[in-house]
mmCIF file of C-alpha atoms in Angstrom:
data_model
loop_
_atom_site.group_PDB
_atom_site.id
_atom_site.type_symbol
_atom_site.label_atom_id
_atom_site.label_comp_id
_atom_site.label_asym_id
_atom_site.label_seq_id
_atom_site.Cartn_x
_atom_site.Cartn_y
_atom_site.Cartn_z
ATOM 1 C CA GLU A 1 51.003 49.645 81.512
ATOM 2 C CA ASP A 2 52.138 46.472 81.784
ATOM 3 C CA GLN A 3 49.812 43.689 82.626
ATOM 4 C CA VAL A 4 52.234 41.005 83.998
ATOM 5 C CA THR A 5 55.279 42.568 86.047
ATOM 6 C CA GLN A 6 58.128 40.353 87.359
ATOM 7 C CA SER A 7 60.792 41.412 90.294
ATOM 8 C CA PRO A 8 63.263 41.316 90.751
ATOM 9 C CA GLU A 9 65.215 41.544 87.050
ATOM 10 C CA ALA A 10 67.894 40.027 88.498
ATOM 11 C CA LEU A 11 68.929 37.876 91.602
ATOM 12 C CA ARG A 12 71.993 36.460 92.685
ATOM 13 C CA LEU A 13 72.275 34.029 95.194
ATOM 14 C CA GLN A 14 74.679 31.557 96.531
ATOM 15 C CA GLU A 15 74.365 28.189 96.656
ATOM 16 C CA GLY A 16 71.838 27.073 99.356
ATOM 17 C CA GLU A 17 70.611 30.376 99.524
ATOM 18 C CA SER A 18 66.718 30.200 99.518
ATOM 19 C CA SER A 19 64.692 33.119 97.939
ATOM 20 C CA SER A 20 61.616 33.712 96.005
ATOM 21 C CA LEU A 21 60.531 35.883 92.628
ATOM 22 C CA ASN A 22 57.729 37.593 92.294
ATOM 23 C CA CYS A 23 54.962 37.828 89.421
ATOM 24 C CA SER A 24 52.265 40.288 89.702
ATOM 25 C CA TYR A 25 49.558 40.693 87.238
ATOM 26 C CA THR A 26 46.877 43.430 86.584
ATOM 27 C CA VAL A 27 44.688 41.327 84.189
ATOM 28 C CA SER A 28 40.888 40.584 85.439
ATOM 29 C CA GLY A 29 39.388 37.166 84.641
ATOM 30 C CA LEU A 30 42.471 35.064 85.045
ATOM 31 C CA ARG A 31 42.656 31.692 83.446
ATOM 32 C CA GLY A 32 45.828 30.467 84.428
ATOM 33 C CA LEU A 33 49.007 31.515 85.301
ATOM 34 C CA PHE A 34 52.186 29.556 83.747
ATOM 35 C CA TRP A 35 55.911 29.689 84.925
ATOM 36 C CA TYR A 36 58.733 28.867 82.572
ATOM 37 C CA ARG A 37 62.484 28.660 82.757
ATOM 38 C CA GLN A 38 64.614 29.581 79.780
ATOM 39 C CA ASP A 39 68.324 29.153 79.435
ATOM 40 C CA PRO A 40 70.149 31.393 77.460
ATOM 41 C CA GLY A 41 69.547 31.267 73.683
ATOM 42 C CA LYS A 42 66.897 28.241 74.272
ATOM 43 C CA GLY A 43 63.265 28.121 74.268
ATOM 44 C CA PRO A 44 60.982 28.314 77.501
ATOM 45 C CA GLU A 45 60.764 25.284 79.620
ATOM 46 C CA PHE A 46 57.674 24.534 81.003
ATOM 47 C CA LEU A 47 57.524 24.402 84.819
ATOM 48 C CA PHE A 48 53.521 25.051 86.193
ATOM 49 C CA THR A 49 50.499 26.220 85.729
ATOM 50 C CA LEU A 50 48.211 27.497 88.826
ATOM 51 C CA TYR A 51 44.626 28.224 88.049
ATOM 52 C CA SER A 52 42.965 29.539 91.372
ATOM 53 C CA ALA A 53 44.261 31.766 94.174
ATOM 54 C CA GLY A 54 45.399 29.238 96.944
ATOM 55 C CA GLU A 55 46.853 26.880 94.478
ATOM 56 C CA GLU A 56 50.437 25.584 95.015
ATOM 57 C CA LYS A 57 52.537 23.575 92.917
ATOM 58 C CA GLU A 58 56.295 21.834 93.583
ATOM 59 C CA LYS A 59 58.833 20.134 91.824
ATOM 60 C CA GLU A 60 62.427 19.494 93.097
ATOM 61 C CA ARG A 61 63.819 22.821 94.781
ATOM 62 C CA LEU A 62 61.038 24.870 93.040
ATOM 63 C CA LYS A 63 57.574 25.863 94.767
ATOM 64 C CA ALA A 64 54.871 28.147 92.780
ATOM 65 C CA THR A 65 52.027 30.040 94.570
ATOM 66 C CA LEU A 66 49.084 32.123 93.372
ATOM 67 C CA THR A 67 46.980 34.823 94.858
ATOM 68 C CA LYS A 68 44.262 36.809 93.681
ATOM 69 C CA LYS A 69 47.331 39.534 92.246
ATOM 70 C CA GLU A 70 50.425 38.050 91.987
ATOM 71 C CA SER A 71 52.353 34.605 91.962
ATOM 72 C CA PHE A 72 55.670 33.658 93.785
ATOM 73 C CA LEU A 73 58.293 31.431 92.665
ATOM 74 C CA HIS A 74 60.228 29.933 96.035
ATOM 75 C CA ILE A 75 63.359 28.279 95.368
ATOM 76 C CA THR A 76 64.994 26.605 98.182
ATOM 77 C CA ALA A 77 68.378 25.782 98.852
ATOM 78 C CA PRO A 78 69.383 26.119 95.233
ATOM 79 C CA LYS A 79 72.099 24.782 93.166
ATOM 80 C CA PRO A 80 74.352 26.015 90.304
ATOM 81 C CA GLU A 81 72.266 24.605 87.447
ATOM 82 C CA ASP A 82 68.903 26.499 88.581
ATOM 83 C CA SER A 83 70.766 29.667 87.184
ATOM 84 C CA ALA A 84 68.372 30.977 84.321
ATOM 85 C CA THR A 85 65.914 33.163 83.571
ATOM 86 C CA TYR A 86 62.254 32.268 85.054
ATOM 87 C CA LEU A 87 59.417 33.571 83.025
ATOM 88 C CA CYS A 88 55.730 34.308 84.261
ATOM 89 C CA ALA A 89 52.737 34.268 81.409
ATOM 90 C CA VAL A 90 49.255 34.837 81.897
ATOM 91 C CA ASN A 91 46.099 33.648 80.074
ATOM 92 C CA TYR A 92 42.763 35.700 81.085
ATOM 93 C CA GLY A 93 39.531 36.501 78.999
ATOM 94 C CA GLY A 94 40.910 39.118 76.905
ATOM 95 C CA SER A 95 43.901 37.053 75.758
ATOM 96 C CA GLN A 96 41.978 34.066 74.748
ATOM 97 C CA GLY A 97 44.243 31.316 74.137
ATOM 98 C CA ASN A 98 47.777 33.084 73.769
ATOM 99 C CA LEU A 99 50.074 33.895 76.767
ATOM 100 C CA ILE A 100 51.001 37.554 78.015
ATOM 101 C CA PHE A 101 54.570 37.171 79.301
ATOM 102 C CA GLY A 102 56.671 39.294 81.985
ATOM 103 C CA LYS A 103 60.312 40.422 81.094
ATOM 104 C CA GLY A 104 61.673 37.586 83.425
ATOM 105 C CA THR A 105 63.968 36.991 86.248
ATOM 106 C CA LYS A 106 67.669 36.073 85.717
ATOM 107 C CA LEU A 107 68.482 34.268 88.435
ATOM 108 C CA SER A 108 72.252 33.284 88.956
ATOM 109 C CA VAL A 109 73.683 30.643 91.642
ATOM 110 C CA LYS A 110 76.974 31.026 92.580
ATOM 111 C CA PRO A 111 78.792 27.831 94.029
ATOM 112 C CA ASP B 1 58.123 11.315 72.719
ATOM 113 C CA ALA B 2 59.667 14.021 70.286
ATOM 114 C CA GLY B 3 58.918 17.636 71.267
ATOM 115 C CA VAL B 4 58.582 20.996 69.486
ATOM 116 C CA THR B 5 61.107 21.145 66.894
ATOM 117 C CA GLN B 6 62.129 24.436 64.678
ATOM 118 C CA SER B 7 64.023 24.853 61.642
ATOM 119 C CA PRO B 8 66.418 26.530 60.868
ATOM 120 C CA THR B 9 68.339 27.176 64.318
ATOM 121 C CA HIS B 10 69.878 30.373 62.997
ATOM 122 C CA LEU B 11 69.320 32.535 60.276
ATOM 123 C CA ILE B 12 71.260 35.893 58.611
ATOM 124 C CA LYS B 13 68.964 37.827 56.229
ATOM 125 C CA THR B 14 69.501 41.273 55.082
ATOM 126 C CA ARG B 15 66.784 44.301 55.060
ATOM 127 C CA GLY B 16 63.895 44.027 52.296
ATOM 128 C CA GLN B 17 64.505 39.948 52.377
ATOM 129 C CA GLN B 18 61.895 37.401 52.878
ATOM 130 C CA VAL B 19 62.322 34.316 55.306
ATOM 131 C CA THR B 20 60.120 31.298 56.142
ATOM 132 C CA LEU B 21 60.688 29.548 59.750
ATOM 133 C CA ARG B 22 59.475 26.490 60.436
ATOM 134 C CA CYS B 23 57.861 24.407 63.578
ATOM 135 C CA SER B 24 56.861 20.502 63.941
ATOM 136 C CA PRO B 25 54.495 20.313 67.026
ATOM 137 C CA LYS B 26 54.794 17.939 69.925
ATOM 138 C CA SER B 27 53.356 14.511 69.349
ATOM 139 C CA GLY B 28 49.635 14.782 69.596
ATOM 140 C CA HIS B 29 49.048 18.520 69.615
ATOM 141 C CA ASP B 30 47.159 20.224 67.051
ATOM 142 C CA THR B 31 47.441 24.348 67.792
ATOM 143 C CA VAL B 32 50.725 25.954 66.973
ATOM 144 C CA SER B 33 51.094 29.551 68.218
ATOM 145 C CA TRP B 34 54.418 31.574 67.237
ATOM 146 C CA TYR B 35 56.110 34.161 69.357
ATOM 147 C CA GLN B 36 58.590 36.953 68.942
ATOM 148 C CA GLN B 37 61.148 37.342 71.796
ATOM 149 C CA ALA B 38 63.786 40.095 71.580
ATOM 150 C CA LEU B 39 66.902 40.144 73.554
ATOM 151 C CA GLY B 40 66.009 40.911 77.192
ATOM 152 C CA GLN B 41 62.401 40.778 76.607
ATOM 153 C CA GLY B 42 59.638 38.054 77.313
ATOM 154 C CA PRO B 43 58.106 36.518 74.211
ATOM 155 C CA GLN B 44 55.467 38.307 72.413
ATOM 156 C CA PHE B 45 52.361 36.516 70.728
ATOM 157 C CA ILE B 46 52.294 36.591 66.960
ATOM 158 C CA PHE B 47 49.507 34.445 65.901
ATOM 159 C CA GLN B 48 48.005 31.184 66.607
ATOM 160 C CA TYR B 49 46.802 28.742 64.077
ATOM 161 C CA TYR B 50 44.165 25.706 64.594
ATOM 162 C CA GLU B 51 42.626 23.452 62.233
ATOM 163 C CA GLU B 52 44.825 25.168 59.101
ATOM 164 C CA GLU B 53 43.240 28.554 60.247
ATOM 165 C CA GLU B 54 44.892 31.757 61.871
ATOM 166 C CA ARG B 55 42.641 31.959 64.832
ATOM 167 C CA GLN B 56 44.082 34.722 66.760
ATOM 168 C CA ARG B 57 46.729 37.490 65.949
ATOM 169 C CA GLY B 58 48.751 39.437 68.209
ATOM 170 C CA ASN B 59 49.885 43.349 67.428
ATOM 171 C CA PHE B 60 52.208 42.463 64.509
ATOM 172 C CA PRO B 61 51.808 43.870 60.824
ATOM 173 C CA ASP B 62 50.763 42.102 57.926
ATOM 174 C CA ARG B 63 54.236 41.674 57.133
ATOM 175 C CA PHE B 64 53.925 38.277 59.181
ATOM 176 C CA SER B 65 51.885 35.601 57.864
ATOM 177 C CA GLY B 66 51.783 31.823 58.546
ATOM 178 C CA HIS B 67 50.247 28.787 57.244
ATOM 179 C CA GLN B 68 49.471 25.261 58.927
ATOM 180 C CA PHE B 69 49.500 21.868 57.215
ATOM 181 C CA PRO B 70 47.104 19.010 57.445
ATOM 182 C CA ASN B 71 50.119 17.295 59.737
ATOM 183 C CA TYR B 72 49.760 20.371 62.172
ATOM 184 C CA SER B 73 53.314 21.266 61.353
ATOM 185 C CA SER B 74 53.687 25.404 60.882
ATOM 186 C CA GLU B 75 55.383 27.749 58.691
ATOM 187 C CA LEU B 76 55.760 31.557 59.774
ATOM 188 C CA ASN B 77 56.830 33.902 56.894
ATOM 189 C CA VAL B 78 58.308 37.498 57.395
ATOM 190 C CA ASN B 79 58.138 39.995 54.163
ATOM 191 C CA ALA B 80 60.196 42.873 53.951
ATOM 192 C CA LEU B 81 62.613 42.652 56.887
ATOM 193 C CA LEU B 82 63.447 45.169 58.947
ATOM 194 C CA LEU B 83 66.475 45.325 61.393
ATOM 195 C CA GLY B 84 63.975 45.558 64.216
ATOM 196 C CA ASP B 85 62.870 41.710 62.971
ATOM 197 C CA SER B 86 65.850 40.582 64.685
ATOM 198 C CA ALA B 87 64.799 38.373 67.332
ATOM 199 C CA LEU B 88 64.584 34.598 68.295
ATOM 200 C CA TYR B 89 61.151 33.076 66.923
ATOM 201 C CA LEU B 90 59.587 30.589 69.173
ATOM 202 C CA CYS B 91 57.059 28.268 68.017
ATOM 203 C CA ALA B 92 54.871 26.714 71.133
ATOM 204 C CA SER B 93 52.236 23.644 70.594
ATOM 205 C CA SER B 94 49.025 22.892 72.838
ATOM 206 C CA LEU B 95 46.243 20.244 72.591
ATOM 207 C CA GLY B 96 43.281 22.433 71.352
ATOM 208 C CA GLN B 97 43.313 26.243 71.524
ATOM 209 C CA GLY B 98 41.541 26.493 74.688
ATOM 210 C CA PRO B 99 42.889 29.304 77.423
ATOM 211 C CA TYR B 100 43.566 26.345 80.070
ATOM 212 C CA ASN B 101 46.055 24.341 77.651
ATOM 213 C CA GLU B 102 49.628 24.363 78.438
ATOM 214 C CA GLN B 103 51.812 25.346 75.694
ATOM 215 C CA PHE B 104 55.219 23.839 74.939
ATOM 216 C CA PHE B 105 57.657 25.826 73.024
ATOM 217 C CA GLY B 106 60.508 24.850 70.595
ATOM 218 C CA PRO B 107 64.039 25.815 70.786
ATOM 219 C CA GLY B 108 63.614 28.504 68.801
ATOM 220 C CA THR B 109 65.250 30.247 65.411
ATOM 221 C CA ARG B 110 67.486 33.180 65.914
ATOM 222 C CA LEU B 111 67.022 35.774 62.941
ATOM 223 C CA THR B 112 69.656 38.173 62.469
ATOM 224 C CA VAL B 113 68.944 41.135 59.927
ATOM 225 C CA LEU B 114 71.744 43.083 58.633
#
Protein backbone atom coordinates (compact mmCIF):
# COMPACT_ATOMS: atom_id res chain seq x y z
CA GLU A 1 0.00 0.00 0.00
CA ASP A 2 1.30 3.42 -0.99
CA GLN A 3 2.14 5.61 1.98
CA VAL A 4 1.75 8.83 -0.01
CA THR A 5 -0.95 9.19 -2.67
CA GLN A 6 -1.37 12.21 -4.90
CA SER A 7 -4.47 13.08 -6.92
CA PRO A 8 -5.29 13.72 -9.60
CA GLU A 9 -2.45 12.20 -11.63
CA ALA A 10 -2.88 14.93 -14.23
CA LEU A 11 -4.77 18.22 -14.25
CA ARG A 12 -5.46 20.54 -17.15
CA LEU A 13 -6.52 24.10 -16.36
CA GLN A 14 -7.20 27.23 -18.33
CA GLU A 15 -5.17 30.27 -17.36
CA GLY A 16 -6.88 31.90 -14.38
CA GLU A 17 -8.86 28.77 -13.43
CA SER A 18 -8.09 28.06 -9.76
CA SER A 19 -7.90 24.49 -8.43
CA SER A 20 -6.36 22.24 -5.77
CA LEU A 21 -4.00 19.27 -5.75
CA ASN A 22 -4.32 16.63 -3.06
CA CYS A 23 -1.72 14.64 -1.15
CA SER A 24 -2.97 12.02 1.30
CA TYR A 25 -0.70 10.02 3.59
CA THR A 26 -1.11 6.97 5.77
CA VAL A 27 2.08 7.16 7.83
CA SER A 28 1.94 7.79 11.55
CA GLY A 29 4.21 10.13 13.44
CA LEU A 30 4.46 12.71 10.65
CA ARG A 31 7.45 14.95 11.13
CA GLY A 32 7.11 17.04 8.01
CA LEU A 33 5.27 17.23 4.70
CA PHE A 34 7.12 18.77 1.78
CA TRP A 35 5.92 20.12 -1.56
CA TYR A 36 8.23 20.30 -4.55
CA ARG A 37 7.82 21.48 -8.13
CA GLN A 38 9.59 19.53 -10.88
CA ASP A 39 10.04 20.64 -14.48
CA PRO A 40 10.69 17.94 -17.13
CA GLY A 41 14.19 16.46 -16.91
CA LYS A 42 15.16 18.61 -13.91
CA GLY A 43 15.49 18.13 -10.18
CA PRO A 44 12.66 18.96 -7.77
CA GLU A 45 12.51 22.57 -6.60
CA PHE A 46 11.58 23.07 -2.95
CA LEU A 47 8.31 24.94 -2.33
CA PHE A 48 6.99 24.42 1.21
CA THR A 49 7.39 22.46 4.44
CA LEU A 50 4.40 21.88 6.73
CA TYR A 51 4.90 20.40 10.19
CA SER A 52 1.56 20.30 11.98
CA ALA A 53 -2.16 20.07 11.22
CA GLY A 54 -3.71 23.46 10.63
CA GLU A 55 -0.52 24.98 9.28
CA GLU A 56 -0.69 27.01 6.06
CA LYS A 57 2.02 28.54 3.87
CA GLU A 58 1.80 30.78 0.81
CA LYS A 59 4.08 31.69 -2.04
CA GLU A 60 2.82 33.81 -4.93
CA ARG A 61 -0.15 31.91 -6.44
CA LEU A 62 0.42 28.79 -4.32
CA LYS A 63 -0.97 28.00 -0.88
CA ALA A 64 -0.30 24.75 0.99
CA THR A 65 -2.43 23.46 3.86
CA LEU A 66 -2.13 20.42 6.13
CA THR A 67 -4.62 18.27 8.03
CA LYS A 68 -4.02 15.06 10.00
CA LYS A 69 -4.44 12.89 6.90
CA GLU A 70 -3.80 15.08 3.86
CA SER A 71 -2.38 18.23 2.39
CA PHE A 72 -3.71 20.46 -0.32
CA LEU A 73 -1.81 22.67 -2.72
CA HIS A 74 -4.15 25.43 -3.86
CA ILE A 75 -3.30 27.24 -7.08
CA THR A 76 -5.02 30.60 -7.51
CA ALA A 77 -5.37 32.13 -11.00
CA PRO A 78 -2.63 29.93 -12.49
CA LYS A 79 -0.44 31.02 -15.39
CA PRO A 80 1.15 28.84 -18.10
CA GLU A 81 4.50 29.08 -16.30
CA ASP A 82 2.94 27.16 -13.39
CA SER A 83 2.83 24.07 -15.62
CA ALA A 84 4.99 21.37 -13.99
CA THR A 85 4.74 18.19 -11.94
CA TYR A 86 4.06 18.85 -8.26
CA LEU A 87 5.50 16.31 -5.85
CA CYS A 88 4.50 15.71 -2.26
CA ALA A 89 6.83 13.96 0.20
CA VAL A 90 6.64 13.02 3.88
CA ASN A 91 9.18 12.43 6.58
CA TYR A 92 7.95 10.37 9.52
CA GLY A 93 9.22 8.36 12.46
CA GLY A 94 9.83 5.24 10.38
CA SER A 95 11.65 7.01 7.57
CA GLN A 96 14.10 8.79 9.82
CA GLY A 97 15.80 11.42 7.69
CA ASN A 98 14.72 10.41 4.23
CA LEU A 99 11.70 11.46 2.19
CA ILE A 100 8.87 9.23 0.96
CA PHE A 101 7.45 10.68 -2.25
CA GLY A 102 4.13 10.39 -4.02
CA LYS A 103 4.02 9.93 -7.78
CA GLY A 104 3.16 13.55 -8.42
CA THR A 105 0.44 15.55 -10.16
CA LYS A 106 1.23 16.81 -13.64
CA LEU A 107 -0.31 20.25 -14.04
CA SER A 108 -0.84 21.86 -17.47
CA VAL A 109 -2.09 25.43 -17.69
CA LYS A 110 -3.25 26.56 -21.11
CA PRO A 111 -3.33 30.26 -22.13
CA ASP B 1 24.98 31.06 -3.40
CA ALA B 2 25.76 27.84 -5.28
CA GLY B 3 23.03 25.27 -5.17
CA VAL B 4 23.43 21.52 -5.44
CA THR B 5 25.45 20.51 -8.50
CA GLN B 6 25.69 17.10 -10.15
CA SER B 7 27.84 15.62 -12.88
CA PRO B 8 27.61 14.38 -15.50
CA THR B 9 24.27 15.61 -16.87
CA HIS B 10 23.72 12.57 -19.05
CA LEU B 11 25.37 9.18 -19.24
CA ILE B 12 24.92 6.17 -21.52
CA LYS B 13 26.25 2.77 -20.42
CA THR B 14 25.77 -0.84 -21.41
CA ARG B 15 24.60 -3.72 -19.24
CA GLY B 16 27.25 -5.03 -16.86
CA GLN B 17 29.27 -1.83 -16.80
CA GLN B 18 29.95 0.31 -13.75
CA VAL B 19 29.12 4.00 -13.30
CA THR B 20 30.07 6.79 -10.89
CA LEU B 21 27.90 9.87 -10.38
CA ARG B 22 29.05 12.95 -8.48
CA CYS B 23 27.36 15.54 -6.29
CA SER B 24 28.42 18.76 -4.60
CA PRO B 25 26.04 19.92 -1.86
CA LYS B 26 24.61 23.40 -1.41
CA SER B 27 27.01 25.74 0.38
CA GLY B 28 26.80 25.19 4.14
CA HIS B 29 25.15 21.76 3.90
CA ASP B 30 26.81 18.66 5.32
CA THR B 31 24.38 15.83 4.53
CA VAL B 32 23.85 14.25 1.11
CA SER B 33 21.03 11.92 0.10
CA TRP B 34 20.68 10.06 -3.19
CA TYR B 35 17.40 9.22 -4.91
CA GLN B 36 16.44 7.28 -8.03
CA GLN B 37 13.54 8.55 -10.12
CA ALA B 38 12.07 6.32 -12.82
CA LEU B 39 10.00 7.91 -15.58
CA GLY B 40 6.59 8.95 -14.31
CA GLN B 41 7.38 8.05 -10.69
CA GLY B 42 8.35 9.97 -7.59
CA PRO B 43 11.96 9.80 -6.37
CA GLN B 44 12.94 6.72 -4.32
CA PHE B 45 15.49 6.98 -1.52
CA ILE B 46 18.78 5.10 -2.07
CA PHE B 47 20.97 6.18 0.87
CA GLN B 48 22.15 9.12 2.95
CA TYR B 49 25.65 10.19 3.94
CA TYR B 50 26.63 12.26 6.95
CA GLU B 51 30.09 12.70 8.43
CA GLU B 52 31.50 10.50 5.65
CA GLU B 53 29.42 7.49 6.69
CA GLU B 54 26.31 5.87 5.24
CA ARG B 55 23.64 6.58 7.84
CA GLN B 56 20.48 5.27 6.22
CA ARG B 57 19.72 3.02 3.27
CA GLY B 58 16.61 2.40 1.23
CA ASN B 59 15.58 -0.83 -0.45
CA PHE B 60 18.39 -1.00 -3.00
CA PRO B 61 20.86 -3.86 -3.61
CA ASP B 62 24.54 -3.77 -2.69
CA ARG B 63 25.37 -2.95 -6.31
CA PHE B 64 24.58 0.60 -5.23
CA SER B 65 27.32 2.08 -3.08
CA GLY B 66 28.52 5.53 -2.19
CA HIS B 67 31.07 7.71 -0.58
CA GLN B 68 31.24 11.11 1.07
CA PHE B 69 34.40 13.18 1.09
CA PRO B 70 35.70 15.57 3.79
CA ASN B 71 34.40 18.55 1.77
CA TYR B 72 30.89 16.97 1.97
CA SER B 73 30.73 16.12 -1.74
CA SER B 74 29.54 12.64 -2.57
CA GLU B 75 29.68 9.88 -5.16
CA LEU B 76 27.15 7.22 -6.11
CA ASN B 77 28.55 4.05 -7.66
CA VAL B 78 26.47 1.41 -9.41
CA ASN B 79 28.07 -1.90 -10.42
CA ALA B 80 26.89 -4.54 -12.88
CA LEU B 81 24.36 -2.21 -14.49
CA LEU B 82 20.95 -3.57 -15.43
CA LEU B 83 18.46 -2.17 -17.94
CA GLY B 84 16.21 -1.33 -14.99
CA ASP B 85 18.83 1.02 -13.57
CA SER B 86 17.96 3.54 -16.29
CA ALA B 87 16.58 6.55 -14.43
CA LEU B 88 17.20 10.11 -13.27
CA TYR B 89 19.54 10.04 -10.28
CA LEU B 90 19.03 12.91 -7.90
CA CYS B 91 21.26 14.21 -5.17
CA ALA B 92 19.78 16.24 -2.32
CA SER B 93 21.61 18.11 0.41
CA SER B 94 20.57 19.35 3.84
CA LEU B 95 22.07 20.80 6.98
CA GLY B 96 22.19 17.86 9.37
CA GLN B 97 20.42 14.55 8.97
CA GLY B 98 17.38 15.26 11.10
CA PRO B 99 13.86 14.61 9.80
CA TYR B 100 12.84 18.26 9.98
CA ASN B 101 15.61 19.48 7.73
CA GLU B 102 14.64 20.62 4.26
CA GLN B 103 16.36 18.83 1.41
CA PHE B 104 17.39 20.74 -1.71
CA PHE B 105 17.83 18.82 -4.93
CA GLY B 106 20.32 19.06 -7.76
CA PRO B 107 19.42 18.91 -11.46
CA GLY B 108 20.04 15.17 -11.64
CA THR B 109 22.03 12.80 -13.83
CA ARG B 110 20.09 10.98 -16.53
CA LEU B 111 21.49 7.42 -16.80
CA THR B 112 20.57 5.27 -19.78
CA VAL B 113 21.57 1.60 -19.75
CA LEU B 114 21.50 -0.16 -23.13
